[in-house]
GROMACS .gro file of C-alpha atoms in nm:
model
  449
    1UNK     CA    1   8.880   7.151   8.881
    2UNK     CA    2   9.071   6.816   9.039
    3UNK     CA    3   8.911   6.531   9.190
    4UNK     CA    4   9.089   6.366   9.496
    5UNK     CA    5   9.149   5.984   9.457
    6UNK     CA    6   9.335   5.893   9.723
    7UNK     CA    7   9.194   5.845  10.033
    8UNK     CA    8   9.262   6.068  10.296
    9UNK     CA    9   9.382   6.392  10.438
   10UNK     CA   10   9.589   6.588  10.666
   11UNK     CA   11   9.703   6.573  11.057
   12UNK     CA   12   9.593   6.910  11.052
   13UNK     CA   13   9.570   7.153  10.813
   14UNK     CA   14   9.435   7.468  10.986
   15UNK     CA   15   9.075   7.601  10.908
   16UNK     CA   16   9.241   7.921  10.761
   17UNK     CA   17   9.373   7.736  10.495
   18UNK     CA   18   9.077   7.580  10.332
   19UNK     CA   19   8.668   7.646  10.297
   20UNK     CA   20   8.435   7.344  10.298
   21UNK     CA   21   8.102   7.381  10.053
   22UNK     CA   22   7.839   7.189   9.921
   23UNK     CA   23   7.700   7.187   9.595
   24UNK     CA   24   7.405   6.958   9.568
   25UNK     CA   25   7.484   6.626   9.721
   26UNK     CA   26   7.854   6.638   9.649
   27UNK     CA   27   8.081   6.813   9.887
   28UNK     CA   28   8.433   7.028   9.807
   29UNK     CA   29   8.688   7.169   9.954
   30UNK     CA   30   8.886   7.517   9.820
   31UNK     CA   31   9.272   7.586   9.956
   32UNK     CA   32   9.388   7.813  10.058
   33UNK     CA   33   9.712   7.949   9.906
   34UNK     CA   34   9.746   7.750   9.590
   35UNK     CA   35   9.328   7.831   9.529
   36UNK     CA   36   9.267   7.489   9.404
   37UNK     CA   37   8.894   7.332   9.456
   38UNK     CA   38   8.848   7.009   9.446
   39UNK     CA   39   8.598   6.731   9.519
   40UNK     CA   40   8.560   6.534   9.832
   41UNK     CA   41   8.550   6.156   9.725
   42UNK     CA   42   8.530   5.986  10.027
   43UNK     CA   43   8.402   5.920  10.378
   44UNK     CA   44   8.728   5.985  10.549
   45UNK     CA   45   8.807   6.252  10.355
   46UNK     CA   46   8.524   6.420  10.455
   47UNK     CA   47   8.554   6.330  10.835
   48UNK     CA   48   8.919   6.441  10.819
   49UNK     CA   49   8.816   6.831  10.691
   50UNK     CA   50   8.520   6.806  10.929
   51UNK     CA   51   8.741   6.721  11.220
   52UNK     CA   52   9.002   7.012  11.075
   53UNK     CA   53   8.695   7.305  11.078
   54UNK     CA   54   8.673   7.206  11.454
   55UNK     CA   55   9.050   7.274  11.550
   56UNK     CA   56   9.099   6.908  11.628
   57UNK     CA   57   9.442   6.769  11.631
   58UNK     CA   58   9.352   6.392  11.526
   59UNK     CA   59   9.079   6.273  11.286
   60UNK     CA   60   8.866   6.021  11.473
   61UNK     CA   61   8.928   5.647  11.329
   62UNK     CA   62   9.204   5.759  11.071
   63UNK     CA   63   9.535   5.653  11.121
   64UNK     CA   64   9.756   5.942  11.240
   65UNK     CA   65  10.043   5.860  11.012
   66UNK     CA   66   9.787   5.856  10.667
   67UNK     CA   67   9.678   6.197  10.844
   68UNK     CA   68  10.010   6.340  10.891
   69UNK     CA   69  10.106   6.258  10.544
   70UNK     CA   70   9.813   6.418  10.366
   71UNK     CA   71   9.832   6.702  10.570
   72UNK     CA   72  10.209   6.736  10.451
   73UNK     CA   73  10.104   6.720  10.098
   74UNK     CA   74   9.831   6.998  10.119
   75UNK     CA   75  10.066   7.231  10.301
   76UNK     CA   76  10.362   7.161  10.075
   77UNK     CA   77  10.064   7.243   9.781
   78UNK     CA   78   9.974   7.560   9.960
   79UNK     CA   79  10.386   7.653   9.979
   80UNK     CA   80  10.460   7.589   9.649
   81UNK     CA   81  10.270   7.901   9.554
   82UNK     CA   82  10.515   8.195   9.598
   83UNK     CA   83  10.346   8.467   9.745
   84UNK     CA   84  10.482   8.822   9.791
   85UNK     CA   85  10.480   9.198   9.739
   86UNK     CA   86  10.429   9.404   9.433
   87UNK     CA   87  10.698   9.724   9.423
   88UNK     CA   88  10.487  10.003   9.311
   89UNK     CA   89  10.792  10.030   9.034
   90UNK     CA   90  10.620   9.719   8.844
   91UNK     CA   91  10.274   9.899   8.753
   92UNK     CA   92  10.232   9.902   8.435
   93UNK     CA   93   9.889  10.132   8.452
   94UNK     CA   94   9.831  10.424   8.672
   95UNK     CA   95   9.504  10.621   8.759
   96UNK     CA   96   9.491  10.988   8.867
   97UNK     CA   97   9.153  11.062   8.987
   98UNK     CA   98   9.089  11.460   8.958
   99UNK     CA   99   8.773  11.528   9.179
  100UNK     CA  100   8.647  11.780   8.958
  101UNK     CA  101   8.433  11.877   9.195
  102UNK     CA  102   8.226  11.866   9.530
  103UNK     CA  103   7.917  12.071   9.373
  104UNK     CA  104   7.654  11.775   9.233
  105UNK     CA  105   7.281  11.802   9.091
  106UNK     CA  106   7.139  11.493   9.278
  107UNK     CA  107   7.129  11.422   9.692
  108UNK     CA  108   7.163  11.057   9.738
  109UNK     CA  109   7.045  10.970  10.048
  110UNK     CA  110   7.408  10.751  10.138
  111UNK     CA  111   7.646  10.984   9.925
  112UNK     CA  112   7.936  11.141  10.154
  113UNK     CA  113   8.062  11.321   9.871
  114UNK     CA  114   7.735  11.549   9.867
  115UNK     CA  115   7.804  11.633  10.265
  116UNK     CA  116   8.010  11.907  10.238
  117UNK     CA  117   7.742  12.150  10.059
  118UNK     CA  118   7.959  12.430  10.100
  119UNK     CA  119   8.222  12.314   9.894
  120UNK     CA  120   8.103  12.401   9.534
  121UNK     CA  121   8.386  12.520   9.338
  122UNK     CA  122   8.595  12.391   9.027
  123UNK     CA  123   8.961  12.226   9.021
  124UNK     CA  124   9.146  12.482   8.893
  125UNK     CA  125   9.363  12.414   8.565
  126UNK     CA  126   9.694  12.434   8.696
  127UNK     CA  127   9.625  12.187   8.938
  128UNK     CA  128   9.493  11.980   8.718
  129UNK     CA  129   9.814  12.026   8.511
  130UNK     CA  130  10.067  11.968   8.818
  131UNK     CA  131   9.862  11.661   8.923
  132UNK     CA  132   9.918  11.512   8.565
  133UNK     CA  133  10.311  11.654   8.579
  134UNK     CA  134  10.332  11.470   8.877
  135UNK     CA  135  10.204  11.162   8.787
  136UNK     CA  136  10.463  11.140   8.532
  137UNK     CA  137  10.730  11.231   8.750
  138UNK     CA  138  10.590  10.956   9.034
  139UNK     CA  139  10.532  10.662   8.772
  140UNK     CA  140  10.788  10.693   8.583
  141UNK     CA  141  10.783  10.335   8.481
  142UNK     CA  142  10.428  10.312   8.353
  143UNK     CA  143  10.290  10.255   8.020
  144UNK     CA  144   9.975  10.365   8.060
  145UNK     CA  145   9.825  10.621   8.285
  146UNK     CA  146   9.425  10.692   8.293
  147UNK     CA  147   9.291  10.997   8.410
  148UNK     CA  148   8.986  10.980   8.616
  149UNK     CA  149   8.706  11.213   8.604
  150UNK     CA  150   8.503  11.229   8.949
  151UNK     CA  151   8.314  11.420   9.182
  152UNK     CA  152   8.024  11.547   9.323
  153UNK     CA  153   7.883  11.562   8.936
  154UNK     CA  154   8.214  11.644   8.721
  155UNK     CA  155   7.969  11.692   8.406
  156UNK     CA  156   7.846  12.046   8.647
  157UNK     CA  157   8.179  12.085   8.460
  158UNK     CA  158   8.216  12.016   8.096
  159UNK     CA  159   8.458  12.307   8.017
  160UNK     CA  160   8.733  12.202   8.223
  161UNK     CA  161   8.695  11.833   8.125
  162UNK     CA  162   8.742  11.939   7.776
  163UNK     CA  163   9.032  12.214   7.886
  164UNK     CA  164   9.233  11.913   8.025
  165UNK     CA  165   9.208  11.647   7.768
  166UNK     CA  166   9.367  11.908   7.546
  167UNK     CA  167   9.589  11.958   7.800
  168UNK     CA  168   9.672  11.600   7.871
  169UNK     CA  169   9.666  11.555   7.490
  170UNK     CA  170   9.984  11.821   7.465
  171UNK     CA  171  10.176  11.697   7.832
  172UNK     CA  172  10.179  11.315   7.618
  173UNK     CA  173  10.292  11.419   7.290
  174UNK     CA  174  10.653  11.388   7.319
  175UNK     CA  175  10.614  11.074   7.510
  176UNK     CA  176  10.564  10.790   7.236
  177UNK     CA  177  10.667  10.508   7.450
  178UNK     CA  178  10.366  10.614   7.640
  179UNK     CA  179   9.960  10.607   7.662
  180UNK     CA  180   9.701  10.772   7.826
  181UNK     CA  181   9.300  10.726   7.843
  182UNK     CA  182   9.066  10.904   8.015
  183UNK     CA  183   8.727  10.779   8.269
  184UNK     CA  184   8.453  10.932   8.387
  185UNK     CA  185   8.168  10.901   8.669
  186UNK     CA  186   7.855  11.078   8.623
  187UNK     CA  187   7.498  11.080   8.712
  188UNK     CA  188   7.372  11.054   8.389
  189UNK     CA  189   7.178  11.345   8.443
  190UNK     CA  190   7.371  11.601   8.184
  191UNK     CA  191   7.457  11.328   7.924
  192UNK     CA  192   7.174  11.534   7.684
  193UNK     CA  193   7.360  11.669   7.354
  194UNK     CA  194   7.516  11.537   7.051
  195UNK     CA  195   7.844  11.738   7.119
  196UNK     CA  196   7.918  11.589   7.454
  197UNK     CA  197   7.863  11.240   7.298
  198UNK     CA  198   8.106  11.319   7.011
  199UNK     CA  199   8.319  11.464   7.227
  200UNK     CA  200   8.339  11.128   7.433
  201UNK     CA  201   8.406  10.939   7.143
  202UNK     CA  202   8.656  11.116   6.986
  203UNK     CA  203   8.886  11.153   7.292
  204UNK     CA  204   8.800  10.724   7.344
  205UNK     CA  205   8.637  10.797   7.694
  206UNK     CA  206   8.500  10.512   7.904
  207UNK     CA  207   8.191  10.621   8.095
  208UNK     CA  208   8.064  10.462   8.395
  209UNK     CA  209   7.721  10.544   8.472
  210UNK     CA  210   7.566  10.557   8.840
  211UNK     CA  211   7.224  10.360   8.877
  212UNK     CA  212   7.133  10.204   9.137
  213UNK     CA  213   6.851   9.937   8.956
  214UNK     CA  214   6.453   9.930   8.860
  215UNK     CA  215   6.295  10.242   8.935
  216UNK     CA  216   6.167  10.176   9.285
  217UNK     CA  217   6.489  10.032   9.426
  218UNK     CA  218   6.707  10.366   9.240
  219UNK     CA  219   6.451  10.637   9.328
  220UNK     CA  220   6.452  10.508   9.711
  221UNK     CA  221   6.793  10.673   9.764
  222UNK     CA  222   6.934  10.846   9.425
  223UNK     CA  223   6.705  11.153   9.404
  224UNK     CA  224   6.723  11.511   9.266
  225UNK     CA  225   6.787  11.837   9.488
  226UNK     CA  226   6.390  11.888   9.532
  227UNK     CA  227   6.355  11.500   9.626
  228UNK     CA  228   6.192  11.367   9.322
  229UNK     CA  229   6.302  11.065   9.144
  230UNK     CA  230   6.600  11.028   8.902
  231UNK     CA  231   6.592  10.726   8.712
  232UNK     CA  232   6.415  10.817   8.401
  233UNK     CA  233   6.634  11.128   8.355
  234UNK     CA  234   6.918  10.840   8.401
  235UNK     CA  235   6.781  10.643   8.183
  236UNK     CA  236   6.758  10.859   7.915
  237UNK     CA  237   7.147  10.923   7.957
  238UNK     CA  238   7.192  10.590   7.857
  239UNK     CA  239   7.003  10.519   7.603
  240UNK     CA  240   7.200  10.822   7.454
  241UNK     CA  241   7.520  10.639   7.514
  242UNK     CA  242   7.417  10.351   7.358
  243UNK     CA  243   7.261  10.520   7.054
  244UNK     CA  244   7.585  10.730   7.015
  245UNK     CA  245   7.777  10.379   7.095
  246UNK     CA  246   7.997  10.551   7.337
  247UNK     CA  247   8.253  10.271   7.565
  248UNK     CA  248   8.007  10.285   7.909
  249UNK     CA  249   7.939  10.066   8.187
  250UNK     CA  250   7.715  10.094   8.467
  251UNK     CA  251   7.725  10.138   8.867
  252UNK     CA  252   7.514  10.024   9.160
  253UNK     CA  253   7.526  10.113   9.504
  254UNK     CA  254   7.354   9.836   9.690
  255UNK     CA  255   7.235   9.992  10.034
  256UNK     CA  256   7.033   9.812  10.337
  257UNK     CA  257   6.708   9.988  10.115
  258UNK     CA  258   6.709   9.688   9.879
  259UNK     CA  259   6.497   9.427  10.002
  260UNK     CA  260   6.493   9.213   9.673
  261UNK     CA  261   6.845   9.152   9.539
  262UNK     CA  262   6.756   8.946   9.251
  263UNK     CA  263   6.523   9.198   9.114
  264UNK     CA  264   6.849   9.444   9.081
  265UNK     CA  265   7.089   9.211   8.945
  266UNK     CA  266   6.795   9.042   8.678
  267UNK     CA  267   6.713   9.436   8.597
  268UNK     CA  268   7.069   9.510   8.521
  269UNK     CA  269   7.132   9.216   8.301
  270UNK     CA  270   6.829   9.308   8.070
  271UNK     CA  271   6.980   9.647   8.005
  272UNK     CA  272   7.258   9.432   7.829
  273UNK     CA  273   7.556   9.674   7.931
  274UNK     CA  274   7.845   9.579   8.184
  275UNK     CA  275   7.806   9.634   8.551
  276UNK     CA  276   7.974   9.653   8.853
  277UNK     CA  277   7.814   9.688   9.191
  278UNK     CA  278   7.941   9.783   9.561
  279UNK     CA  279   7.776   9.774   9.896
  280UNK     CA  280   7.728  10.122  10.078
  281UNK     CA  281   8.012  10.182  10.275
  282UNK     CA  282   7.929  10.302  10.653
  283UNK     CA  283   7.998  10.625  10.727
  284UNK     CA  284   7.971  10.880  11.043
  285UNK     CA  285   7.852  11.171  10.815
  286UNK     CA  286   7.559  11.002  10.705
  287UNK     CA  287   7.251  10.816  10.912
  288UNK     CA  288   7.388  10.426  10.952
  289UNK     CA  289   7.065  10.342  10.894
  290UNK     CA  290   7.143  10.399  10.504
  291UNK     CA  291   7.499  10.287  10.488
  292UNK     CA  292   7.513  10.002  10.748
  293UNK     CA  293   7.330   9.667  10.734
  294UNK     CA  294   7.166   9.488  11.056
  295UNK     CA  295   7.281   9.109  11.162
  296UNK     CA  296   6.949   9.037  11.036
  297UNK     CA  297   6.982   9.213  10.680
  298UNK     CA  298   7.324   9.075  10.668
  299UNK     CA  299   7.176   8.733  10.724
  300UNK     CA  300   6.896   8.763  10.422
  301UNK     CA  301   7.167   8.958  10.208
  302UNK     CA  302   7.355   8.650  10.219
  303UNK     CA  303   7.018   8.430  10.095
  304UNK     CA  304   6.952   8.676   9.789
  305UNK     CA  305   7.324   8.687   9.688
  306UNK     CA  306   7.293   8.261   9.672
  307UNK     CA  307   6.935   8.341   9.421
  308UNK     CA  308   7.171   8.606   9.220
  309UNK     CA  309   7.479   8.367   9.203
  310UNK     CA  310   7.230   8.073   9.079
  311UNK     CA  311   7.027   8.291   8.851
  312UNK     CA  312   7.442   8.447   8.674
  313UNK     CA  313   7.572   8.060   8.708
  314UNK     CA  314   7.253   7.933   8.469
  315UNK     CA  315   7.316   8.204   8.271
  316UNK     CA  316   7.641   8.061   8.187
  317UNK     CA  317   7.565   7.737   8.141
  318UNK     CA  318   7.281   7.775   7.913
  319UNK     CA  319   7.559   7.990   7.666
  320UNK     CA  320   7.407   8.326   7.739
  321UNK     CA  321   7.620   8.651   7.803
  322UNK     CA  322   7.668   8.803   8.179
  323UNK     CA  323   7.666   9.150   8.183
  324UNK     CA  324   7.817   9.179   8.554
  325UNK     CA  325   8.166   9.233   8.542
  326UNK     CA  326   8.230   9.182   8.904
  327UNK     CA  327   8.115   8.784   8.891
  328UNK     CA  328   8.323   8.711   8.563
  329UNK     CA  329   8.583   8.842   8.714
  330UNK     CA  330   8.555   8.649   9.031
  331UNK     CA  331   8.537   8.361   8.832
  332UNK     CA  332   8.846   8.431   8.612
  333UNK     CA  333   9.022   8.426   8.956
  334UNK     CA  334   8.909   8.087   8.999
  335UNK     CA  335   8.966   7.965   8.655
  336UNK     CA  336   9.329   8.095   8.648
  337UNK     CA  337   9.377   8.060   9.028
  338UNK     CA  338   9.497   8.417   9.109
  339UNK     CA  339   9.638   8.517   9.427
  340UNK     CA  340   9.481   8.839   9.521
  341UNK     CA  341   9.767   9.053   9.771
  342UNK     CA  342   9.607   9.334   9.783
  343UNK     CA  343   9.249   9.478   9.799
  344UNK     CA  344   9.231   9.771   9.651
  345UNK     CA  345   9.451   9.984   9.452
  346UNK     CA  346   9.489  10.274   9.742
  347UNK     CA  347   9.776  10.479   9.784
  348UNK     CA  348   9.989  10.236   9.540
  349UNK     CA  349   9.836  10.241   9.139
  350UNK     CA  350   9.615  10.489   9.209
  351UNK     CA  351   9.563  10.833   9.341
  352UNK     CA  352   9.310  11.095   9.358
  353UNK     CA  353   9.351  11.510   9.372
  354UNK     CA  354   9.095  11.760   9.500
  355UNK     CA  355   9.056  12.090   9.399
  356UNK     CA  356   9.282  12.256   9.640
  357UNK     CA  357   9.555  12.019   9.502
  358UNK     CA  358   9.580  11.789   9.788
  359UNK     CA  359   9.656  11.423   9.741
  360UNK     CA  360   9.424  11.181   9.932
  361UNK     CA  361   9.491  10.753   9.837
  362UNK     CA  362   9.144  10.705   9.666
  363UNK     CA  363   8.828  10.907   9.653
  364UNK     CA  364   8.633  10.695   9.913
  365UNK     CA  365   8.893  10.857  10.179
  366UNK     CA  366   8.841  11.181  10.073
  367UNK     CA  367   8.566  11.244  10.317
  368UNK     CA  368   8.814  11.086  10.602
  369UNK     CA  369   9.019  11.409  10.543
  370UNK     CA  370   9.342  11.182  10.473
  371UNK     CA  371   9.551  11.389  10.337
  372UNK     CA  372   9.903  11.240  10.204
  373UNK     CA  373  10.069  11.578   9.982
  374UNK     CA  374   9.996  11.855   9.783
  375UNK     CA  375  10.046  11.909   9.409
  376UNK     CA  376  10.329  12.207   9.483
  377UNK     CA  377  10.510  11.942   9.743
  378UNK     CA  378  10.431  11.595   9.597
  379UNK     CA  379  10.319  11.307   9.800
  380UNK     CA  380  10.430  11.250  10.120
  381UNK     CA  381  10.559  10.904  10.093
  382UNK     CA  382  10.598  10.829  10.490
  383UNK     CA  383  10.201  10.940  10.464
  384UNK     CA  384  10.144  10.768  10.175
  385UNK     CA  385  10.260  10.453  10.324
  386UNK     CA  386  10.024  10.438  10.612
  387UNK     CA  387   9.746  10.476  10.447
  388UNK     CA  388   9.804  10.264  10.106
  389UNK     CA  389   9.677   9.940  10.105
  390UNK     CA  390   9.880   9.671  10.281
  391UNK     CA  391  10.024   9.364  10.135
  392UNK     CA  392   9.786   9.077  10.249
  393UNK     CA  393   9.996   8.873  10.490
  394UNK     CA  394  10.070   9.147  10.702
  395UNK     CA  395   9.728   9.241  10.799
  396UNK     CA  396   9.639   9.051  11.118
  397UNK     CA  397   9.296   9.064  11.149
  398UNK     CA  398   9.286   8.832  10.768
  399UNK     CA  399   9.558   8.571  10.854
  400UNK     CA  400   9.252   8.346  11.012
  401UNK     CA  401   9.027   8.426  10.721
  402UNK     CA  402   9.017   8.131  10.434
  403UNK     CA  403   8.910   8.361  10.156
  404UNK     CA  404   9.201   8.606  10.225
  405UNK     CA  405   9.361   8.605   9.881
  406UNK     CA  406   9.052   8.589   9.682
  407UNK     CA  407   8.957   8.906   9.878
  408UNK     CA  408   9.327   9.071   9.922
  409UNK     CA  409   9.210   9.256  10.237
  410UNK     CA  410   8.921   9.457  10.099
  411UNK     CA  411   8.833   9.837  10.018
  412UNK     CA  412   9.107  10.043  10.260
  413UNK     CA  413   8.858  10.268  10.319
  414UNK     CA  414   8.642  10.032  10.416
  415UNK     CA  415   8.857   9.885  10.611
  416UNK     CA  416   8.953  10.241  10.820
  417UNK     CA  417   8.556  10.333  10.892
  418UNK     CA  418   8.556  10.022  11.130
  419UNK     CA  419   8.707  10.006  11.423
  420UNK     CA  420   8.884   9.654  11.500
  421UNK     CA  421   8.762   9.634  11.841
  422UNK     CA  422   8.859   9.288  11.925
  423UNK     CA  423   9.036   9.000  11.767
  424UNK     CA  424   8.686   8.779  11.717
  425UNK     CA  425   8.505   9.086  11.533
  426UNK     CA  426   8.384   9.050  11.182
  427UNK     CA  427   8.286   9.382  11.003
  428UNK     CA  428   8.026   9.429  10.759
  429UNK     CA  429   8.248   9.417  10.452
  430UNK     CA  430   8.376   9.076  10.592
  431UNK     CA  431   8.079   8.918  10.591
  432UNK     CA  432   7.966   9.056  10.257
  433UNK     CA  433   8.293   8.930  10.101
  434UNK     CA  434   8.235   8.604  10.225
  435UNK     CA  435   7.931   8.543  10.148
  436UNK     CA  436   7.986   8.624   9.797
  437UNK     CA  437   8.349   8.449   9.775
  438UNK     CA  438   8.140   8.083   9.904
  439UNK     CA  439   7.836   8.159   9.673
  440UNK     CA  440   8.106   8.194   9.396
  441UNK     CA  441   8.257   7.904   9.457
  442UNK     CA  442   7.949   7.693   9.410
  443UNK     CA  443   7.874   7.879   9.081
  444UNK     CA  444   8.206   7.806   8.974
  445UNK     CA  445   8.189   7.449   9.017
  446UNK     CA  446   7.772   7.431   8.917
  447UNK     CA  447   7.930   7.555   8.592
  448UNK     CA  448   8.271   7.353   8.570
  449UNK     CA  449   8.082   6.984   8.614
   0.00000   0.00000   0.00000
């Protein structure tokens, strides 16, 4: 982190290219484009970034030359950073995600993927085996391609998981210059016997587990079939993952349920495994009531994220080990000042199958019905391209947002359930990304000074 000595800035820098905070008594500034925070040291300073967030043109009793010249120096910062593209040629990793299947043993209360009730049957092995042929054939540049098991509850399914690891297993073995790993999503519910956790193991299998936090806040939406409670039965997964010290990680879905943030995020760090989280996403197959939040939830969402960033940021600084891998992360892209172009993976690294073979960009579009190819025809790249997620500066509705490459544009799917209605709107996943990009920032420097 820099401190500014000199005394003033800019003549003016435009309030998409920077993000005012306070941490204490001290106020900083983050910019834009070459991601840099620093401290505000002085009185005009201060007056000149204040005047900036109001779309002035002139900073009240600084001279307009000492403006113009600081405001040349922060935008000749900001366009020193060379921002562009990223070929889908240069991946080095790939993910094919097979949806297994639609059939699952649980009914959460916000899942789209247990909608479709009808839909209960098994990818069959030759897709499975074309989608991985493909993949091949797409990438053919990539060093390492995962495959990803999902669903509905792909453990319903343990025969054809271990059908095509052999089958990966014999596509790879020719291919030395080459790797592979495999993923899976689950429940937890049918992680119960010794051979499934060998089987894990051997084959190097990272497992991400779906939990939603302390048994109140998980039973309020992740139940069974017959409406009862799942969290000790997911529980007891885990503790079976740990005791056969399988690679896992854990999953929350935060919905507009949770009243008490902190409880979630203080439960999850005394389980001492990595986590990730993600906020519902809204969806017209499911009551909005349990995938969208209220102004006013929104509002005290963004109050309990500040107790969770302060209670991860102490944490730090007293030399103990975070557990959630989404807030290390965020602040590696502080530390190391990473330009984020893109927000999701969608359509470019990443693709997911179904069990009629057709190719959708990721699985939370699946339910969208955005189809983009078959196995028997490939992807259809015109398709493909309209639905992938789109390089940063040519989305629009983010060029007057500050945090734009920390957040790269956000979840695609996200960003296709809301309607853009006019120019001024700010969807829910905007505001959530926000809120946790500025909280971040103030953890980041709480933990830098």
């Amino acid at each position: 982190m820099m401190c500014f000595i000199i005394v003033q800035i800019m003549n003016m820098i435009k309030r998409n290219n920077f993000k005012l905070f306070d941490v204490g008594e001290s106020l900083y500034v983050f910019l834009t484009g070459s991601q840099q925070v620093m401290k505000v040291t002085n009185s005009q300073m201060s007056r000149y970034f204040n005047a900036a967030m109001k779309g002035m043109d002139s900073v009240p009793d600084m001279d307009e030359n000492i403006a113009a010249e600081l405001t040349k120096e922060l935008i000749e910062l900001r366009d020193s950073v060379v921002i562009k593209d990223t070929p889908s040629s240069e991946f080095e990793q790939v993910m094919l995600t097979l949806n297994t299947t639609h059939g699952c043993n649980m009914a959460c209360r916000y899942c789209f993927a247990s909608t479709d009730n009808d839909r209960r049957k098994v990818m069959p092995a030759k897709v499975a085996r074309k989608s991985v042929e493909n993949l091949l054939m797409q990438y053919p540049e990539a060093k390492r391609y995962m495959i990803y098991f999902f669903g509905g509850e792909p453990l319903l399914h343990k025969l054809f998981i271990k059908d095509t690891v052999a089958m990966v297993k014999e596509v790879f073995k020719d291919k030395q210059d080459k790797s592979f790993g495999f993923l899976i999503n689950t429940n937890g519910l049918l992680i119960n016997n010794d051979d499934l956790l060998e089987f894990f193991k051997k084959n190097n299998f990272n497992v991400t587990v779906s939990i939603d936090g302390p048994e109140e806040i998980n039973d309020s939406n992740r139940v069974l079939l017959n409406g009862s409670g799942s969290f000790k039965m997911i529980m007891r997964g885990i503790e079976a993952l740990k005791k056969a010290k399988v690679n896992f990680n854990l999953r929350a879905t935060i919905s507009p349920m949770v009243k008490n943030l902190l409880e979630v995020f203080r439960f999850f760090e005394s389980l001492e495994a990595p986590y990730a989280y993600s906020f519902t996403i809204i969806t017209d197959k499911k009551n909005k009531k349990e995938t969208k939040f209220t102004e006013e939830e929104l509002r005290a969402l963004g109050k309990q994220y500040a107790e969770v960033t302060d209670f991860l940021a102490d944490k730090v600084i007293n030399g103990e080990k975070v557990y959630c891998t989404d807030f290390i992360e965020r602040l590696s892209i502080l530390e190391h000042r990473w330009l984020r172009t893109h927000g999701c993976e969608a359509g470019r690294s990443a693709l997911i199958v179904d069990e009629n073979g057709d190719y959708y960009p990721c699985q939370n579009m699946l339910p969208m019905n955005v189809w983009i190819g078959n196995v028997e025809i490939g992807v259809d790249k015109e398709l493909a391209e309209g639905y992938r997620s789109q390089f940063i500066d040519d989305l629009w509705e983010c060029r007057k947002c500050w945090a734009r490459y920390l957040c790269g544009g956000g979840c695609q799917a996200d960003r296709r359930m809301y309607k853009w209605d006019f120019p001024d709107d700010t969807p829910q996943h905007c505001v959530i990304s926000l809120f946790e990009w500025e909280q971040t920032l103030k953890a980041f420097v709480k933990i830098k000074r």
